[in-house]
JSON list of C-alpha atoms in Angstrom, two decimals:
[
{"chain": "A", "resi": 1, "resn": "LEU", "atom": "CA", "xyz": [-5.42, 14.37, -29.96]},
{"chain": "A", "resi": 2, "resn": "TYR", "atom": "CA", "xyz": [-6.46, 17.58, -28.21]},
{"chain": "A", "resi": 3, "resn": "ALA", "atom": "CA", "xyz": [-7.99, 18.85, -31.46]},
{"chain": "A", "resi": 4, "resn": "VAL", "atom": "CA", "xyz": [-9.84, 15.57, -31.96]},
{"chain": "A", "resi": 5, "resn": "LEU", "atom": "CA", "xyz": [-11.34, 15.66, -28.46]},
{"chain": "A", "resi": 6, "resn": "HIS", "atom": "CA", "xyz": [-12.44, 19.25, -28.99]},
{"chain": "A", "resi": 7, "resn": "ARG", "atom": "CA", "xyz": [-13.89, 18.58, -32.44]},
{"chain": "A", "resi": 8, "resn": "TYR", "atom": "CA", "xyz": [-16.13, 15.80, -31.17]},
{"chain": "A", "resi": 9, "resn": "SER", "atom": "CA", "xyz": [-17.14, 17.72, -28.02]},
{"chain": "A", "resi": 10, "resn": "LEU", "atom": "CA", "xyz": [-15.43, 15.22, -25.74]},
{"chain": "A", "resi": 11, "resn": "LEU", "atom": "CA", "xyz": [-13.76, 17.77, -23.49]},
{"chain": "A", "resi": 12, "resn": "THR", "atom": "CA", "xyz": [-16.90, 18.22, -21.40]},
{"chain": "A", "resi": 13, "resn": "PRO", "atom": "CA", "xyz": [-19.27, 15.44, -20.30]},
{"chain": "A", "resi": 14, "resn": "LEU", "atom": "CA", "xyz": [-22.90, 15.25, -21.34]},
{"chain": "A", "resi": 15, "resn": "PRO", "atom": "CA", "xyz": [-25.25, 17.22, -19.04]},
{"chain": "A", "resi": 16, "resn": "SER", "atom": "CA", "xyz": [-27.09, 14.06, -18.05]},
{"chain": "A", "resi": 17, "resn": "SER", "atom": "CA", "xyz": [-23.92, 12.13, -17.23]},
{"chain": "A", "resi": 18, "resn": "LYS", "atom": "CA", "xyz": [-23.51, 11.34, -13.52]},
{"chain": "A", "resi": 19, "resn": "TYR", "atom": "CA", "xyz": [-20.39, 9.25, -13.96]},
{"chain": "A", "resi": 20, "resn": "GLY", "atom": "CA", "xyz": [-17.01, 9.66, -15.55]},
{"chain": "A", "resi": 21, "resn": "ARG", "atom": "CA", "xyz": [-16.43, 8.60, -19.11]},
{"chain": "A", "resi": 22, "resn": "GLN", "atom": "CA", "xyz": [-14.07, 5.95, -20.41]},
{"chain": "A", "resi": 23, "resn": "PHE", "atom": "CA", "xyz": [-11.59, 6.93, -23.13]},
{"chain": "A", "resi": 24, "resn": "ILE", "atom": "CA", "xyz": [-9.78, 4.21, -25.05]},
{"chain": "A", "resi": 25, "resn": "ILE", "atom": "CA", "xyz": [-6.98, 5.81, -27.06]},
{"chain": "A", "resi": 26, "resn": "LEU", "atom": "CA", "xyz": [-5.54, 3.67, -29.85]},
{"chain": "A", "resi": 27, "resn": "SER", "atom": "CA", "xyz": [-2.28, 4.89, -31.36]},
{"chain": "A", "resi": 28, "resn": "ASP", "atom": "CA", "xyz": [1.16, 3.83, -32.51]},
{"chain": "A", "resi": 29, "resn": "GLY", "atom": "CA", "xyz": [2.40, 4.86, -29.08]},
{"chain": "A", "resi": 30, "resn": "HIS", "atom": "CA", "xyz": [3.50, 8.37, -30.05]},
{"chain": "A", "resi": 31, "resn": "ILE", "atom": "CA", "xyz": [1.11, 11.14, -28.99]},
{"chain": "A", "resi": 32, "resn": "HIS", "atom": "CA", "xyz": [2.80, 14.47, -29.69]},
{"chain": "A", "resi": 33, "resn": "ASP", "atom": "CA", "xyz": [0.41, 16.77, -27.81]},
{"chain": "A", "resi": 34, "resn": "PHE", "atom": "CA", "xyz": [-0.23, 14.70, -24.68]},
{"chain": "A", "resi": 35, "resn": "GLN", "atom": "CA", "xyz": [1.00, 17.59, -22.50]},
{"chain": "A", "resi": 36, "resn": "SER", "atom": "CA", "xyz": [-2.12, 19.54, -23.52]},
{"chain": "A", "resi": 37, "resn": "ILE", "atom": "CA", "xyz": [-4.28, 16.65, -22.38]},
{"chain": "A", "resi": 38, "resn": "LEU", "atom": "CA", "xyz": [-2.41, 16.41, -19.05]},
{"chain": "A", "resi": 39, "resn": "VAL", "atom": "CA", "xyz": [-3.06, 20.09, -18.38]},
{"chain": "A", "resi": 40, "resn": "LEU", "atom": "CA", "xyz": [-6.70, 19.58, -19.29]},
{"chain": "A", "resi": 41, "resn": "LEU", "atom": "CA", "xyz": [-7.09, 16.59, -16.96]},
{"chain": "A", "resi": 42, "resn": "GLU", "atom": "CA", "xyz": [-5.49, 18.50, -14.12]},
{"chain": "A", "resi": 43, "resn": "ASN", "atom": "CA", "xyz": [-7.52, 21.68, -14.45]},
{"chain": "A", "resi": 44, "resn": "GLN", "atom": "CA", "xyz": [-10.85, 20.67, -15.99]},
{"chain": "A", "resi": 45, "resn": "SER", "atom": "CA", "xyz": [-13.18, 19.91, -13.08]},
{"chain": "A", "resi": 46, "resn": "THR", "atom": "CA", "xyz": [-15.68, 18.16, -15.36]},
{"chain": "A", "resi": 47, "resn": "MET", "atom": "CA", "xyz": [-13.08, 15.50, -16.25]},
{"chain": "A", "resi": 48, "resn": "ARG", "atom": "CA", "xyz": [-12.08, 14.49, -12.73]},
{"chain": "A", "resi": 49, "resn": "GLN", "atom": "CA", "xyz": [-13.92, 11.19, -12.92]},
{"chain": "A", "resi": 50, "resn": "ASP", "atom": "CA", "xyz": [-12.92, 10.29, -16.47]},
{"chain": "A", "resi": 51, "resn": "ARG", "atom": "CA", "xyz": [-10.71, 7.26, -17.10]},
{"chain": "A", "resi": 52, "resn": "ILE", "atom": "CA", "xyz": [-8.17, 6.88, -19.89]},
{"chain": "A", "resi": 53, "resn": "PHE", "atom": "CA", "xyz": [-6.86, 3.61, -21.29]},
{"chain": "A", "resi": 54, "resn": "THR", "atom": "CA", "xyz": [-3.92, 4.27, -23.61]},
{"chain": "A", "resi": 55, "resn": "CYS", "atom": "CA", "xyz": [-3.33, 1.45, -26.08]},
{"chain": "A", "resi": 56, "resn": "SER", "atom": "CA", "xyz": [-0.36, 1.35, -28.43]},
{"chain": "A", "resi": 57, "resn": "ILE", "atom": "CA", "xyz": [-0.13, -0.94, -31.43]},
{"chain": "A", "resi": 58, "resn": "GLY", "atom": "CA", "xyz": [3.41, -1.89, -32.40]},
{"chain": "A", "resi": 59, "resn": "ASN", "atom": "CA", "xyz": [6.70, -2.45, -30.61]},
{"chain": "A", "resi": 60, "resn": "VAL", "atom": "CA", "xyz": [8.17, 1.08, -30.62]},
{"chain": "A", "resi": 61, "resn": "ALA", "atom": "CA", "xyz": [5.74, 2.82, -28.26]},
{"chain": "A", "resi": 62, "resn": "ASN", "atom": "CA", "xyz": [6.69, 5.86, -26.20]},
{"chain": "A", "resi": 63, "resn": "LYS", "atom": "CA", "xyz": [5.87, 4.29, -22.84]},
{"chain": "A", "resi": 64, "resn": "HIS", "atom": "CA", "xyz": [6.72, 7.48, -20.96]},
{"chain": "A", "resi": 65, "resn": "GLY", "atom": "CA", "xyz": [4.04, 9.52, -22.71]},
{"chain": "A", "resi": 66, "resn": "LEU", "atom": "CA", "xyz": [1.43, 6.77, -22.61]},
{"chain": "A", "resi": 67, "resn": "LYS", "atom": "CA", "xyz": [1.88, 6.12, -18.90]},
{"chain": "A", "resi": 68, "resn": "GLN", "atom": "CA", "xyz": [1.87, 9.83, -18.06]},
{"chain": "A", "resi": 69, "resn": "LEU", "atom": "CA", "xyz": [-1.42, 10.19, -19.89]},
{"chain": "A", "resi": 70, "resn": "ALA", "atom": "CA", "xyz": [-3.01, 7.19, -18.17]},
{"chain": "A", "resi": 71, "resn": "ASN", "atom": "CA", "xyz": [-1.72, 8.28, -14.76]},
{"chain": "A", "resi": 72, "resn": "GLY", "atom": "CA", "xyz": [-2.99, 11.81, -15.35]},
{"chain": "A", "resi": 73, "resn": "ALA", "atom": "CA", "xyz": [-6.61, 10.66, -15.44]},
{"chain": "A", "resi": 74, "resn": "ARG", "atom": "CA", "xyz": [-8.01, 11.17, -11.94]},
{"chain": "A", "resi": 75, "resn": "GLY", "atom": "CA", "xyz": [-10.65, 8.53, -12.51]},
{"chain": "A", "resi": 76, "resn": "GLY", "atom": "CA", "xyz": [-7.97, 5.95, -13.24]},
{"chain": "A", "resi": 77, "resn": "GLY", "atom": "CA", "xyz": [-6.43, 4.38, -16.27]},
{"chain": "A", "resi": 78, "resn": "LEU", "atom": "CA", "xyz": [-3.99, 1.88, -17.68]},
{"chain": "A", "resi": 79, "resn": "THR", "atom": "CA", "xyz": [-1.47, 1.55, -20.48]},
{"chain": "A", "resi": 80, "resn": "ILE", "atom": "CA", "xyz": [-1.70, -1.53, -22.69]},
{"chain": "A", "resi": 81, "resn": "VAL", "atom": "CA", "xyz": [0.96, -2.29, -25.30]},
{"chain": "A", "resi": 82, "resn": "PHE", "atom": "CA", "xyz": [-0.07, -4.52, -28.19]},
{"chain": "A", "resi": 83, "resn": "ASP", "atom": "CA", "xyz": [3.36, -5.68, -29.28]},
{"chain": "A", "resi": 84, "resn": "SER", "atom": "CA", "xyz": [3.38, -6.80, -32.90]},
{"chain": "A", "resi": 85, "resn": "ASN", "atom": "CA", "xyz": [5.81, -9.58, -31.97]},
{"chain": "A", "resi": 86, "resn": "TYR", "atom": "CA", "xyz": [3.24, -11.18, -29.63]},
{"chain": "A", "resi": 87, "resn": "ARG", "atom": "CA", "xyz": [-0.02, -11.06, -31.54]},
{"chain": "A", "resi": 88, "resn": "SER", "atom": "CA", "xyz": [-1.20, -14.26, -29.85]},
{"chain": "A", "resi": 89, "resn": "LYS", "atom": "CA", "xyz": [-1.69, -12.25, -26.63]},
{"chain": "A", "resi": 90, "resn": "TRP", "atom": "CA", "xyz": [-3.78, -9.50, -28.18]},
{"chain": "A", "resi": 91, "resn": "LYS", "atom": "CA", "xyz": [-7.14, -11.20, -27.68]},
{"chain": "A", "resi": 92, "resn": "THR", "atom": "CA", "xyz": [-6.49, -11.77, -23.98]},
{"chain": "A", "resi": 93, "resn": "LYS", "atom": "CA", "xyz": [-5.44, -8.15, -23.54]},
{"chain": "A", "resi": 94, "resn": "VAL", "atom": "CA", "xyz": [-8.60, -6.89, -25.26]},
{"chain": "A", "resi": 95, "resn": "LEU", "atom": "CA", "xyz": [-10.82, -9.09, -23.08]},
{"chain": "A", "resi": 96, "resn": "ASN", "atom": "CA", "xyz": [-9.02, -7.91, -19.95]},
{"chain": "A", "resi": 97, "resn": "LEU", "atom": "CA", "xyz": [-9.46, -4.30, -21.04]},
{"chain": "A", "resi": 98, "resn": "LEU", "atom": "CA", "xyz": [-13.19, -4.75, -21.59]},
{"chain": "A", "resi": 99, "resn": "GLU", "atom": "CA", "xyz": [-13.49, -6.34, -18.15]},
{"chain": "A", "resi": 100, "resn": "GLN", "atom": "CA", "xyz": [-11.56, -3.51, -16.47]},
{"chain": "A", "resi": 101, "resn": "ILE", "atom": "CA", "xyz": [-13.77, -0.89, -18.10]},
{"chain": "A", "resi": 102, "resn": "ARG", "atom": "CA", "xyz": [-16.76, -2.37, -16.25]},
{"chain": "A", "resi": 103, "resn": "GLN", "atom": "CA", "xyz": [-14.99, -2.38, -12.88]},
{"chain": "A", "resi": 104, "resn": "PRO", "atom": "CA", "xyz": [-14.39, 0.28, -10.26]},
{"chain": "A", "resi": 105, "resn": "CYS", "atom": "CA", "xyz": [-10.72, 0.92, -9.62]},
{"chain": "A", "resi": 106, "resn": "VAL", "atom": "CA", "xyz": [-8.46, 2.17, -6.86]},
{"chain": "A", "resi": 107, "resn": "THR", "atom": "CA", "xyz": [-6.91, 5.57, -7.58]},
{"chain": "A", "resi": 108, "resn": "SER", "atom": "CA", "xyz": [-4.94, 8.34, -5.86]},
{"chain": "A", "resi": 109, "resn": "ILE", "atom": "CA", "xyz": [-2.79, 5.74, -4.10]},
{"chain": "A", "resi": 110, "resn": "SER", "atom": "CA", "xyz": [-0.13, 7.15, -1.79]},
{"chain": "A", "resi": 111, "resn": "ILE", "atom": "CA", "xyz": [2.05, 5.78, 0.99]},
{"chain": "A", "resi": 112, "resn": "ASP", "atom": "CA", "xyz": [3.30, 7.70, 4.02]},
{"chain": "A", "resi": 113, "resn": "TRP", "atom": "CA", "xyz": [6.45, 6.00, 5.26]},
{"chain": "A", "resi": 114, "resn": "HIS", "atom": "CA", "xyz": [6.99, 6.56, 8.99]},
{"chain": "A", "resi": 115, "resn": "GLY", "atom": "CA", "xyz": [10.75, 6.22, 9.07]},
{"chain": "A", "resi": 116, "resn": "ASN", "atom": "CA", "xyz": [14.07, 8.02, 8.70]},
{"chain": "A", "resi": 117, "resn": "PRO", "atom": "CA", "xyz": [15.10, 8.41, 5.06]},
{"chain": "A", "resi": 118, "resn": "ASP", "atom": "CA", "xyz": [18.82, 8.83, 4.49]},
{"chain": "A", "resi": 119, "resn": "GLU", "atom": "CA", "xyz": [19.16, 12.24, 2.81]},
{"chain": "A", "resi": 120, "resn": "GLN", "atom": "CA", "xyz": [22.57, 11.27, 1.43]},
{"chain": "A", "resi": 121, "resn": "GLN", "atom": "CA", "xyz": [21.10, 8.19, -0.22]},
{"chain": "A", "resi": 122, "resn": "LYS", "atom": "CA", "xyz": [20.34, 9.04, -3.86]},
{"chain": "A", "resi": 123, "resn": "PHE", "atom": "CA", "xyz": [17.73, 6.32, -4.07]},
{"chain": "A", "resi": 124, "resn": "ASN", "atom": "CA", "xyz": [15.56, 7.02, -1.05]},
{"chain": "A", "resi": 125, "resn": "MET", "atom": "CA", "xyz": [12.40, 7.37, -3.14]},
{"chain": "A", "resi": 126, "resn": "GLN", "atom": "CA", "xyz": [9.82, 4.62, -3.26]},
{"chain": "A", "resi": 127, "resn": "ALA", "atom": "CA", "xyz": [9.52, 2.42, -6.31]},
{"chain": "A", "resi": 128, "resn": "PRO", "atom": "CA", "xyz": [7.32, 2.55, -8.21]},
{"chain": "A", "resi": 129, "resn": "LYS", "atom": "CA", "xyz": [7.47, 6.29, -7.67]},
{"chain": "A", "resi": 130, "resn": "ILE", "atom": "CA", "xyz": [4.09, 6.86, -9.34]},
{"chain": "A", "resi": 131, "resn": "ILE", "atom": "CA", "xyz": [1.53, 4.25, -8.31]},
{"chain": "A", "resi": 132, "resn": "ARG", "atom": "CA", "xyz": [-0.85, 3.32, -11.09]},
{"chain": "A", "resi": 133, "resn": "SER", "atom": "CA", "xyz": [-4.54, 2.58, -10.82]},
{"chain": "A", "resi": 134, "resn": "LEU", "atom": "CA", "xyz": [-5.39, -0.86, -9.53]},
{"chain": "A", "resi": 135, "resn": "PHE", "atom": "CA", "xyz": [-8.21, -3.03, -10.83]},
{"chain": "A", "resi": 136, "resn": "ASN", "atom": "CA", "xyz": [-9.63, -6.32, -9.58]},
{"chain": "A", "resi": 137, "resn": "GLY", "atom": "CA", "xyz": [-7.05, -9.09, -9.68]},
{"chain": "A", "resi": 138, "resn": "MET", "atom": "CA", "xyz": [-4.06, -6.74, -9.83]},
{"chain": "A", "resi": 139, "resn": "ARG", "atom": "CA", "xyz": [-1.44, -6.57, -7.11]},
{"chain": "A", "resi": 140, "resn": "LEU", "atom": "CA", "xyz": [1.33, -4.12, -6.37]},
{"chain": "A", "resi": 141, "resn": "ASN", "atom": "CA", "xyz": [4.61, -4.38, -4.48]},
{"chain": "A", "resi": 142, "resn": "VAL", "atom": "CA", "xyz": [6.17, -1.09, -3.36]},
{"chain": "A", "resi": 143, "resn": "TYR", "atom": "CA", "xyz": [9.80, -0.87, -2.23]},
{"chain": "A", "resi": 144, "resn": "ARG", "atom": "CA", "xyz": [11.89, 1.82, -0.58]},
{"chain": "A", "resi": 145, "resn": "PHE", "atom": "CA", "xyz": [15.29, 2.22, 1.04]},
{"chain": "A", "resi": 146, "resn": "ILE", "atom": "CA", "xyz": [14.45, 3.73, 4.45]},
{"chain": "A", "resi": 147, "resn": "GLN", "atom": "CA", "xyz": [15.72, 3.30, 8.01]},
{"chain": "A", "resi": 148, "resn": "ASN", "atom": "CA", "xyz": [13.72, 2.44, 11.13]},
{"chain": "A", "resi": 149, "resn": "CYS", "atom": "CA", "xyz": [10.41, 2.21, 9.34]},
{"chain": "A", "resi": 150, "resn": "HIS", "atom": "CA", "xyz": [7.94, 0.17, 11.38]},
{"chain": "A", "resi": 151, "resn": "LYS", "atom": "CA", "xyz": [4.74, 1.77, 10.15]},
{"chain": "A", "resi": 152, "resn": "ALA", "atom": "CA", "xyz": [3.28, 2.85, 6.81]},
{"chain": "A", "resi": 153, "resn": "THR", "atom": "CA", "xyz": [-0.03, 4.55, 6.06]},
{"chain": "A", "resi": 154, "resn": "LEU", "atom": "CA", "xyz": [-1.79, 3.76, 2.80]},
{"chain": "A", "resi": 155, "resn": "THR", "atom": "CA", "xyz": [-4.32, 6.19, 1.35]},
{"chain": "A", "resi": 156, "resn": "ALA", "atom": "CA", "xyz": [-6.46, 5.45, -1.71]},
{"chain": "A", "resi": 157, "resn": "THR", "atom": "CA", "xyz": [-9.72, 6.46, -3.36]},
{"chain": "A", "resi": 158, "resn": "ILE", "atom": "CA", "xyz": [-12.46, 4.09, -4.54]},
{"chain": "A", "resi": 159, "resn": "ASP", "atom": "CA", "xyz": [-15.52, 5.51, -6.31]},
{"chain": "A", "resi": 160, "resn": "GLY", "atom": "CA", "xyz": [-14.83, 8.96, -4.90]},
{"chain": "A", "resi": 161, "resn": "GLN", "atom": "CA", "xyz": [-14.48, 7.76, -1.30]},
{"chain": "A", "resi": 162, "resn": "GLU", "atom": "CA", "xyz": [-11.14, 7.95, 0.46]},
{"chain": "A", "resi": 163, "resn": "PHE", "atom": "CA", "xyz": [-9.86, 4.98, 2.46]},
{"chain": "A", "resi": 164, "resn": "VAL", "atom": "CA", "xyz": [-6.93, 5.06, 4.88]},
{"chain": "A", "resi": 165, "resn": "THR", "atom": "CA", "xyz": [-5.24, 2.10, 6.51]},
{"chain": "A", "resi": 166, "resn": "THR", "atom": "CA", "xyz": [-2.03, 1.70, 8.49]},
{"chain": "A", "resi": 167, "resn": "VAL", "atom": "CA", "xyz": [0.18, -1.37, 8.60]},
{"chain": "A", "resi": 168, "resn": "PHE", "atom": "CA", "xyz": [2.78, -2.12, 11.24]},
{"chain": "A", "resi": 169, "resn": "SER", "atom": "CA", "xyz": [5.85, -4.32, 11.44]},
{"chain": "A", "resi": 170, "resn": "SER", "atom": "CA", "xyz": [7.59, -5.82, 14.43]},
{"chain": "A", "resi": 171, "resn": "SER", "atom": "CA", "xyz": [10.98, -7.28, 15.13]},
{"chain": "A", "resi": 172, "resn": "THR", "atom": "CA", "xyz": [9.57, -10.77, 14.49]},
{"chain": "A", "resi": 173, "resn": "THR", "atom": "CA", "xyz": [8.61, -9.86, 10.91]},
{"chain": "A", "resi": 174, "resn": "MET", "atom": "CA", "xyz": [11.88, -8.13, 10.02]},
{"chain": "A", "resi": 175, "resn": "THR", "atom": "CA", "xyz": [14.40, -9.80, 7.76]},
{"chain": "A", "resi": 176, "resn": "LYS", "atom": "CA", "xyz": [17.79, -8.95, 6.34]},
{"chain": "A", "resi": 177, "resn": "GLY", "atom": "CA", "xyz": [19.41, -10.00, 3.14]},
{"chain": "A", "resi": 178, "resn": "ARG", "atom": "CA", "xyz": [20.69, -9.03, -0.26]},
{"chain": "A", "resi": 179, "resn": "ILE", "atom": "CA", "xyz": [17.50, -10.13, -2.00]},
{"chain": "A", "resi": 180, "resn": "LEU", "atom": "CA", "xyz": [15.53, -7.17, -0.59]},
{"chain": "A", "resi": 181, "resn": "HIS", "atom": "CA", "xyz": [18.11, -4.74, -1.94]},
{"chain": "A", "resi": 182, "resn": "CYS", "atom": "CA", "xyz": [17.98, -6.47, -5.31]},
{"chain": "A", "resi": 183, "resn": "LEU", "atom": "CA", "xyz": [14.18, -6.30, -5.45]},
{"chain": "A", "resi": 184, "resn": "THR", "atom": "CA", "xyz": [14.24, -2.59, -4.57]},
{"chain": "A", "resi": 185, "resn": "ALA", "atom": "CA", "xyz": [16.92, -1.91, -7.17]},
{"chain": "A", "resi": 186, "resn": "ARG", "atom": "CA", "xyz": [14.91, -3.83, -9.75]},
{"chain": "A", "resi": 187, "resn": "ALA", "atom": "CA", "xyz": [11.83, -1.73, -8.98]},
{"chain": "A", "resi": 188, "resn": "ILE", "atom": "CA", "xyz": [13.85, 1.48, -9.41]},
{"chain": "A", "resi": 189, "resn": "ILE", "atom": "CA", "xyz": [15.23, 0.20, -12.72]},
{"chain": "A", "resi": 190, "resn": "ASP", "atom": "CA", "xyz": [11.66, -0.50, -13.88]},
{"chain": "A", "resi": 191, "resn": "ASP", "atom": "CA", "xyz": [10.83, 3.14, -13.13]},
{"chain": "A", "resi": 192, "resn": "TYR", "atom": "CA", "xyz": [13.88, 4.15, -15.18]},
{"chain": "A", "resi": 193, "resn": "GLU", "atom": "CA", "xyz": [12.85, 2.02, -18.14]},
{"chain": "A", "resi": 194, "resn": "ASN", "atom": "CA", "xyz": [9.19, 3.08, -18.01]},
{"chain": "A", "resi": 195, "resn": "GLY", "atom": "CA", "xyz": [10.01, 6.78, -17.74]},
{"chain": "A", "resi": 196, "resn": "MET", "atom": "CA", "xyz": [8.43, 7.23, -14.32]},
{"chain": "A", "resi": 197, "resn": "LEU", "atom": "CA", "xyz": [11.22, 9.14, -12.57]},
{"chain": "A", "resi": 198, "resn": "HIS", "atom": "CA", "xyz": [10.09, 12.53, -13.87]},
{"chain": "A", "resi": 199, "resn": "VAL", "atom": "CA", "xyz": [7.08, 13.92, -15.72]},
{"chain": "A", "resi": 200, "resn": "ASP", "atom": "CA", "xyz": [9.38, 15.51, -18.31]},
{"chain": "A", "resi": 201, "resn": "GLU", "atom": "CA", "xyz": [10.86, 12.85, -20.59]},
{"chain": "A", "resi": 202, "resn": "ARG", "atom": "CA", "xyz": [14.14, 14.73, -21.04]},
{"chain": "A", "resi": 203, "resn": "GLU", "atom": "CA", "xyz": [14.58, 15.06, -17.28]},
{"chain": "A", "resi": 204, "resn": "ASN", "atom": "CA", "xyz": [13.87, 11.36, -16.92]},
{"chain": "A", "resi": 205, "resn": "GLU", "atom": "CA", "xyz": [16.58, 10.48, -19.46]},
{"chain": "A", "resi": 206, "resn": "LEU", "atom": "CA", "xyz": [19.03, 12.83, -17.72]},
{"chain": "A", "resi": 207, "resn": "MET", "atom": "CA", "xyz": [18.40, 11.16, -14.37]},
{"chain": "A", "resi": 208, "resn": "LYS", "atom": "CA", "xyz": [18.98, 7.76, -15.96]},
{"chain": "A", "resi": 209, "resn": "VAL", "atom": "CA", "xyz": [22.41, 8.87, -17.20]},
{"chain": "A", "resi": 210, "resn": "GLN", "atom": "CA", "xyz": [23.39, 10.52, -13.92]},
{"chain": "A", "resi": 211, "resn": "TYR", "atom": "CA", "xyz": [22.43, 7.68, -11.60]},
{"chain": "A", "resi": 212, "resn": "LYS", "atom": "CA", "xyz": [23.06, 4.60, -13.71]},
{"chain": "A", "resi": 213, "resn": "GLN", "atom": "CA", "xyz": [26.46, 3.75, -12.23]},
{"chain": "A", "resi": 214, "resn": "ASP", "atom": "CA", "xyz": [25.36, 4.62, -8.69]},
{"chain": "A", "resi": 215, "resn": "LEU", "atom": "CA", "xyz": [22.46, 2.22, -9.01]},
{"chain": "A", "resi": 216, "resn": "ILE", "atom": "CA", "xyz": [24.73, -0.54, -10.30]},
{"chain": "A", "resi": 217, "resn": "ASP", "atom": "CA", "xyz": [27.11, 0.01, -7.39]}
]
């Protein structure tokens, strides 16, 4: 892929281009040199506004690599899997993709949790750990095991402009119950399955093996 981008002069934008470009990458879900592209996206200043939509065709895609590539694009991006077992949904996915290409998106999303994380708790990270780009009509629930958290600050970027907002909770909005723990555990498991615990795929698999039983408990 790196060689292809270089061959067609896609590593640098056109001189007259004021906006980022949109890359739609179609593959079988296995991109062997995506690390080179991640380094490029991180260090090439001329690609900071580019967006990448990684599309895999088939049902054996390497979701870890595809999502890392889409998340590495500073201008935003998404991963779309065209599962061969559900061809009836392909048309809808293509139409949604074309609509998202025309939209601005929310990127660089981060949450500052104002609380007391338990350092002995192995699962004190938020889930999803890496927050994807958000387009119109998309919603996102973020969970975290943390104590005494009554305030959270959300930071995000839209069209190059940073927005910051803070939300508060009070004793009247607090609730207790097993369902919240189950939802948080489910979100962490989704990160496990999607390879979002670590940038390195091998490290991600190692963490899955190490913490599987702890998460079940």
